[in-house]
């Protein structure tokens, strides 16, 4: 086991030393070149060492999550450890296949050649992770980066300092800084990192910061994967299983106190099942967190909002909605001093309310009654493309129609959030909700350059098109172009 590297952090600002960041970045260049030829077995060994180091610090992570925002152990296991360990398991099982060169058929114009695609590591990678799932969203992309054969520098959020400290110790116990390094800090540290010419940047966070990351990457023509967010809508139609819909939606909404990029943001519920749905939601909240406001407040199963600033932001959205006519159906209690907001449902929310314009990212769920599904589709399409769309319906034709008439990063039918955990599905957004995909083979490809390789065959057809351009060659080229109108043979 390596001796942990002591990063230099300014105690007054909490920022990492810029010169040390640059030195580590430069030191990773030689490693990146060497790892370009790393074997599948070597990459798997790195993943196994990371997994064992994580599990060895399990109890320390429990304590860190509790300290940062009172996250229950079950949620630490289910939303932090489980996704990362499943990503490692999946990569170990399939990496040999993913990394294998893939042969491709020649086209008409490349007849008598052979060709294939090789997956080459991008090189030095930067992973910037958010605070809502600090372990999952930092180590998850790292698994893909390591599987693809890259070095990495990690930048976790300054809002979860206890978790970041344990992650830093885990990384230092497994890797040398010239392989993988973690730097703690806030804006200044991020700016120092983004000024460097990385080969790939993987960022998870808000669309606003994603634009900043993309602009910085553009200065070096660095490729990016942006996992962003947005207001993910839900449709509960008149054919839905109302009880199951309420149980599933509120699990997706109130886990991690609603601080999930794919959390249901607002629900379009058909008028004919609205009251039944609301009553089902009331029962779910009571069963899971308590039957009185005081019981809910003291529930050990309810994570807190990350800090007072974000609590105040969500409280202001709720207050603005109420001022403009919204009605609280469930919850509504707020205590900014303890970062507490009760699981809350509201309805009669006007479109002008700020909560209908801004991603909520907290435990408040607006319900919007509808009778005209066309108007719902129009409303969804009028907004930036969300990271997820959730459809609760037993009508297969209508479900298919909704998928075809809308755009989102992903879709879940009669479920929510779980598509994030499916290792064989691409996870990513579209336009405002993200660029590129993650997880499984898609994560491996995000951190790989798909390199085209062509080899000449025994017959070189291209010679027929070398100058000088005789009359015969002109006819040959014209005939070849015309032949492209014929059906493909392969």
PDB file of N, CA, C and O in Angstrom, residues 302-338:
ATOM      1  N   UNK A 302     -34.665  10.309   6.723  1.00  0.00           N
ATOM      2  CA  UNK A 302     -34.784  11.465   5.848  1.00  0.00           C
ATOM      3  C   UNK A 302     -33.468  12.243   5.838  1.00  0.00           C
ATOM      4  O   UNK A 302     -33.063  12.818   6.840  1.00  0.00           O
ATOM      5  N   UNK A 303     -32.805  12.217   4.684  1.00  0.00           N
ATOM      6  CA  UNK A 303     -31.563  12.976   4.523  1.00  0.00           C
ATOM      7  C   UNK A 303     -31.865  14.470   4.618  1.00  0.00           C
ATOM      8  O   UNK A 303     -32.972  14.915   4.305  1.00  0.00           O
ATOM      9  N   UNK A 304     -30.878  15.263   5.019  1.00  0.00           N
ATOM     10  CA  UNK A 304     -31.060  16.713   5.081  1.00  0.00           C
ATOM     11  C   UNK A 304     -30.594  17.375   3.779  1.00  0.00           C
ATOM     12  O   UNK A 304     -29.833  16.797   2.999  1.00  0.00           O
ATOM     13  N   UNK A 305     -31.056  18.590   3.563  1.00  0.00           N
ATOM     14  CA  UNK A 305     -30.538  19.408   2.476  1.00  0.00           C
ATOM     15  C   UNK A 305     -29.070  19.688   2.782  1.00  0.00           C
ATOM     16  O   UNK A 305     -28.662  19.765   3.946  1.00  0.00           O
ATOM     17  N   UNK A 306     -28.264  19.846   1.758  1.00  0.00           N
ATOM     18  CA  UNK A 306     -26.817  19.872   1.917  1.00  0.00           C
ATOM     19  C   UNK A 306     -26.318  21.001   2.815  1.00  0.00           C
ATOM     20  O   UNK A 306     -25.373  20.816   3.579  1.00  0.00           O
ATOM     21  N   UNK A 307     -26.926  22.175   2.754  1.00  0.00           N
ATOM     22  CA  UNK A 307     -26.493  23.293   3.608  1.00  0.00           C
ATOM     23  C   UNK A 307     -27.615  24.326   3.723  1.00  0.00           C
ATOM     24  O   UNK A 307     -28.672  24.202   3.071  1.00  0.00           O
ATOM     25  N   UNK A 308     -27.389  25.342   4.543  1.00  0.00           N
ATOM     26  CA  UNK A 308     -28.425  26.344   4.789  1.00  0.00           C
ATOM     27  C   UNK A 308     -28.719  27.177   3.540  1.00  0.00           C
ATOM     28  O   UNK A 308     -29.869  27.581   3.312  1.00  0.00           O
ATOM     29  N   UNK A 309     -27.702  27.429   2.728  1.00  0.00           N
ATOM     30  CA  UNK A 309     -27.930  28.228   1.517  1.00  0.00           C
ATOM     31  C   UNK A 309     -28.895  27.532   0.573  1.00  0.00           C
ATOM     32  O   UNK A 309     -29.823  28.144   0.050  1.00  0.00           O
ATOM     33  N   UNK A 310     -28.707  26.244   0.370  1.00  0.00           N
ATOM     34  CA  UNK A 310     -29.609  25.509  -0.509  1.00  0.00           C
ATOM     35  C   UNK A 310     -30.986  25.336   0.137  1.00  0.00           C
ATOM     36  O   UNK A 310     -32.006  25.327  -0.557  1.00  0.00           O
ATOM     37  N   UNK A 311     -31.001  25.180   1.457  1.00  0.00           N
ATOM     38  CA  UNK A 311     -32.291  25.092   2.150  1.00  0.00           C
ATOM     39  C   UNK A 311     -33.081  26.373   1.950  1.00  0.00           C
ATOM     40  O   UNK A 311     -34.286  26.341   1.664  1.00  0.00           O
ATOM     41  N   UNK A 312     -32.405  27.499   2.080  1.00  0.00           N
ATOM     42  CA  UNK A 312     -33.079  28.785   1.893  1.00  0.00           C
ATOM     43  C   UNK A 312     -33.557  28.947   0.449  1.00  0.00           C
ATOM     44  O   UNK A 312     -34.632  29.500   0.193  1.00  0.00           O
ATOM     45  N   UNK A 313     -32.780  28.455  -0.508  1.00  0.00           N
ATOM     46  CA  UNK A 313     -33.183  28.539  -1.917  1.00  0.00           C
ATOM     47  C   UNK A 313     -34.483  27.773  -2.145  1.00  0.00           C
ATOM     48  O   UNK A 313     -35.424  28.296  -2.769  1.00  0.00           O
ATOM     49  N   UNK A 314     -34.556  26.534  -1.628  1.00  0.00           N
ATOM     50  CA  UNK A 314     -35.766  25.731  -1.803  1.00  0.00           C
ATOM     51  C   UNK A 314     -36.943  26.352  -1.050  1.00  0.00           C
ATOM     52  O   UNK A 314     -38.074  26.397  -1.554  1.00  0.00           O
ATOM     53  N   UNK A 315     -36.660  26.849   0.162  1.00  0.00           N
ATOM     54  CA  UNK A 315     -37.713  27.497   0.954  1.00  0.00           C
ATOM     55  C   UNK A 315     -38.271  28.716   0.223  1.00  0.00           C
ATOM     56  O   UNK A 315     -39.484  28.972   0.249  1.00  0.00           O
ATOM     57  N   UNK A 316     -37.404  29.448  -0.447  1.00  0.00           N
ATOM     58  CA  UNK A 316     -37.854  30.631  -1.200  1.00  0.00           C
ATOM     59  C   UNK A 316     -38.725  30.236  -2.388  1.00  0.00           C
ATOM     60  O   UNK A 316     -39.714  30.920  -2.704  1.00  0.00           O
ATOM     61  N   UNK A 317     -38.372  29.125  -3.050  1.00  0.00           N
ATOM     62  CA  UNK A 317     -39.198  28.635  -4.156  1.00  0.00           C
ATOM     63  C   UNK A 317     -40.583  28.250  -3.648  1.00  0.00           C
ATOM     64  O   UNK A 317     -41.599  28.567  -4.294  1.00  0.00           O
ATOM     65  N   UNK A 318     -40.627  27.580  -2.505  1.00  0.00           N
ATOM     66  CA  UNK A 318     -41.897  27.180  -1.923  1.00  0.00           C
ATOM     67  C   UNK A 318     -42.718  28.394  -1.504  1.00  0.00           C
ATOM     68  O   UNK A 318     -43.930  28.476  -1.773  1.00  0.00           O
ATOM     69  N   UNK A 319     -42.070  29.348  -0.875  1.00  0.00           N
ATOM     70  CA  UNK A 319     -42.762  30.559  -0.424  1.00  0.00           C
ATOM     71  C   UNK A 319     -43.308  31.361  -1.605  1.00  0.00           C
ATOM     72  O   UNK A 319     -44.444  31.855  -1.578  1.00  0.00           O
ATOM     73  N   UNK A 320     -42.497  31.490  -2.654  1.00  0.00           N
ATOM     74  CA  UNK A 320     -42.938  32.216  -3.845  1.00  0.00           C
ATOM     75  C   UNK A 320     -44.170  31.554  -4.465  1.00  0.00           C
ATOM     76  O   UNK A 320     -45.118  32.236  -4.870  1.00  0.00           O
ATOM     77  N   UNK A 321     -44.151  30.216  -4.532  1.00  0.00           N
ATOM     78  CA  UNK A 321     -45.288  29.491  -5.099  1.00  0.00           C
ATOM     79  C   UNK A 321     -46.551  29.715  -4.268  1.00  0.00           C
ATOM     80  O   UNK A 321     -47.646  29.949  -4.817  1.00  0.00           O
ATOM     81  N   UNK A 322     -46.417  29.685  -2.937  1.00  0.00           N
ATOM     82  CA  UNK A 322     -47.573  29.899  -2.071  1.00  0.00           C
ATOM     83  C   UNK A 322     -48.099  31.327  -2.206  1.00  0.00           C
ATOM     84  O   UNK A 322     -49.319  31.549  -2.238  1.00  0.00           O
ATOM     85  N   UNK A 323     -47.211  32.277  -2.298  1.00  0.00           N
ATOM     86  CA  UNK A 323     -47.609  33.666  -2.462  1.00  0.00           C
ATOM     87  C   UNK A 323     -48.425  33.857  -3.738  1.00  0.00           C
ATOM     88  O   UNK A 323     -49.360  34.674  -3.793  1.00  0.00           O
ATOM     89  N   UNK A 324     -48.088  33.066  -4.758  1.00  0.00           N
ATOM     90  CA  UNK A 324     -48.767  33.198  -6.047  1.00  0.00           C
ATOM     91  C   UNK A 324     -49.958  32.250  -6.187  1.00  0.00           C
ATOM     92  O   UNK A 324     -50.496  32.095  -7.281  1.00  0.00           O
ATOM     93  N   UNK A 325     -50.349  31.613  -5.084  1.00  0.00           N
ATOM     94  CA  UNK A 325     -51.581  30.842  -5.098  1.00  0.00           C
ATOM     95  C   UNK A 325     -51.461  29.349  -4.929  1.00  0.00           C
ATOM     96  O   UNK A 325     -52.474  28.634  -4.904  1.00  0.00           O
ATOM     97  N   UNK A 326     -50.251  28.814  -4.806  1.00  0.00           N
ATOM     98  CA  UNK A 326     -50.089  27.371  -4.647  1.00  0.00           C
ATOM     99  C   UNK A 326     -50.622  26.913  -3.292  1.00  0.00           C
ATOM    100  O   UNK A 326     -50.590  27.654  -2.307  1.00  0.00           O
ATOM    101  N   UNK A 327     -51.093  25.674  -3.266  1.00  0.00           N
ATOM    102  CA  UNK A 327     -51.656  25.090  -2.051  1.00  0.00           C
ATOM    103  C   UNK A 327     -50.787  23.917  -1.599  1.00  0.00           C
ATOM    104  O   UNK A 327     -50.439  23.052  -2.404  1.00  0.00           O
ATOM    105  N   UNK A 328     -50.436  23.893  -0.318  1.00  0.00           N
ATOM    106  CA  UNK A 328     -49.661  22.790   0.238  1.00  0.00           C
ATOM    107  C   UNK A 328     -50.608  21.648   0.580  1.00  0.00           C
ATOM    108  O   UNK A 328     -51.550  21.810   1.351  1.00  0.00           O
ATOM    109  N   UNK A 329     -50.343  20.480   0.001  1.00  0.00           N
ATOM    110  CA  UNK A 329     -51.170  19.298   0.243  1.00  0.00           C
ATOM    111  C   UNK A 329     -50.578  18.403   1.311  1.00  0.00           C
ATOM    112  O   UNK A 329     -51.292  17.781   2.095  1.00  0.00           O
ATOM    113  N   UNK A 330     -49.258  18.309   1.334  1.00  0.00           N
ATOM    114  CA  UNK A 330     -48.536  17.476   2.295  1.00  0.00           C
ATOM    115  C   UNK A 330     -47.281  18.225   2.695  1.00  0.00           C
ATOM    116  O   UNK A 330     -46.618  18.826   1.841  1.00  0.00           O
ATOM    117  N   UNK A 331     -46.934  18.192   3.964  1.00  0.00           N
ATOM    118  CA  UNK A 331     -45.673  18.787   4.412  1.00  0.00           C
ATOM    119  C   UNK A 331     -45.713  20.309   4.457  1.00  0.00           C
ATOM    120  O   UNK A 331     -46.669  20.910   4.939  1.00  0.00           O
ATOM    121  N   UNK A 332     -44.639  20.907   3.969  1.00  0.00           N
ATOM    122  CA  UNK A 332     -44.538  22.366   3.949  1.00  0.00           C
ATOM    123  C   UNK A 332     -43.703  22.942   5.065  1.00  0.00           C
ATOM    124  O   UNK A 332     -43.366  24.135   5.042  1.00  0.00           O
ATOM    125  N   UNK A 333     -43.331  22.140   6.075  1.00  0.00           N
ATOM    126  CA  UNK A 333     -42.549  22.670   7.201  1.00  0.00           C
ATOM    127  C   UNK A 333     -41.098  22.900   6.780  1.00  0.00           C
ATOM    128  O   UNK A 333     -40.503  22.073   6.085  1.00  0.00           O
ATOM    129  N   UNK A 334     -40.527  24.004   7.246  1.00  0.00           N
ATOM    130  CA  UNK A 334     -39.161  24.387   6.888  1.00  0.00           C
ATOM    131  C   UNK A 334     -38.422  24.866   8.133  1.00  0.00           C
ATOM    132  O   UNK A 334     -38.975  25.602   8.946  1.00  0.00           O
ATOM    133  N   UNK A 335     -37.172  24.439   8.272  1.00  0.00           N
ATOM    134  CA  UNK A 335     -36.291  24.958   9.315  1.00  0.00           C
ATOM    135  C   UNK A 335     -34.909  25.122   8.683  1.00  0.00           C
ATOM    136  O   UNK A 335     -34.135  24.170   8.582  1.00  0.00           O
ATOM    137  N   UNK A 336     -34.621  26.337   8.252  1.00  0.00           N
ATOM    138  CA  UNK A 336     -33.371  26.599   7.540  1.00  0.00           C
ATOM    139  C   UNK A 336     -32.167  26.327   8.429  1.00  0.00           C
ATOM    140  O   UNK A 336     -31.129  25.829   7.967  1.00  0.00           O
ATOM    141  N   UNK A 337     -32.285  26.613   9.717  1.00  0.00           N
ATOM    142  CA  UNK A 337     -31.146  26.472  10.629  1.00  0.00           C
ATOM    143  C   UNK A 337     -30.644  25.034  10.722  1.00  0.00           C
ATOM    144  O   UNK A 337     -29.462  24.801  10.972  1.00  0.00           O
ATOM    145  N   UNK A 338     -31.546  24.069  10.539  1.00  0.00           N
ATOM    146  CA  UNK A 338     -31.149  22.659  10.600  1.00  0.00           C
ATOM    147  C   UNK A 338     -31.184  21.996   9.223  1.00  0.00           C
ATOM    148  O   UNK A 338     -31.135  20.762   9.124  1.00  0.00           O
TER     149      UNK A 338
END
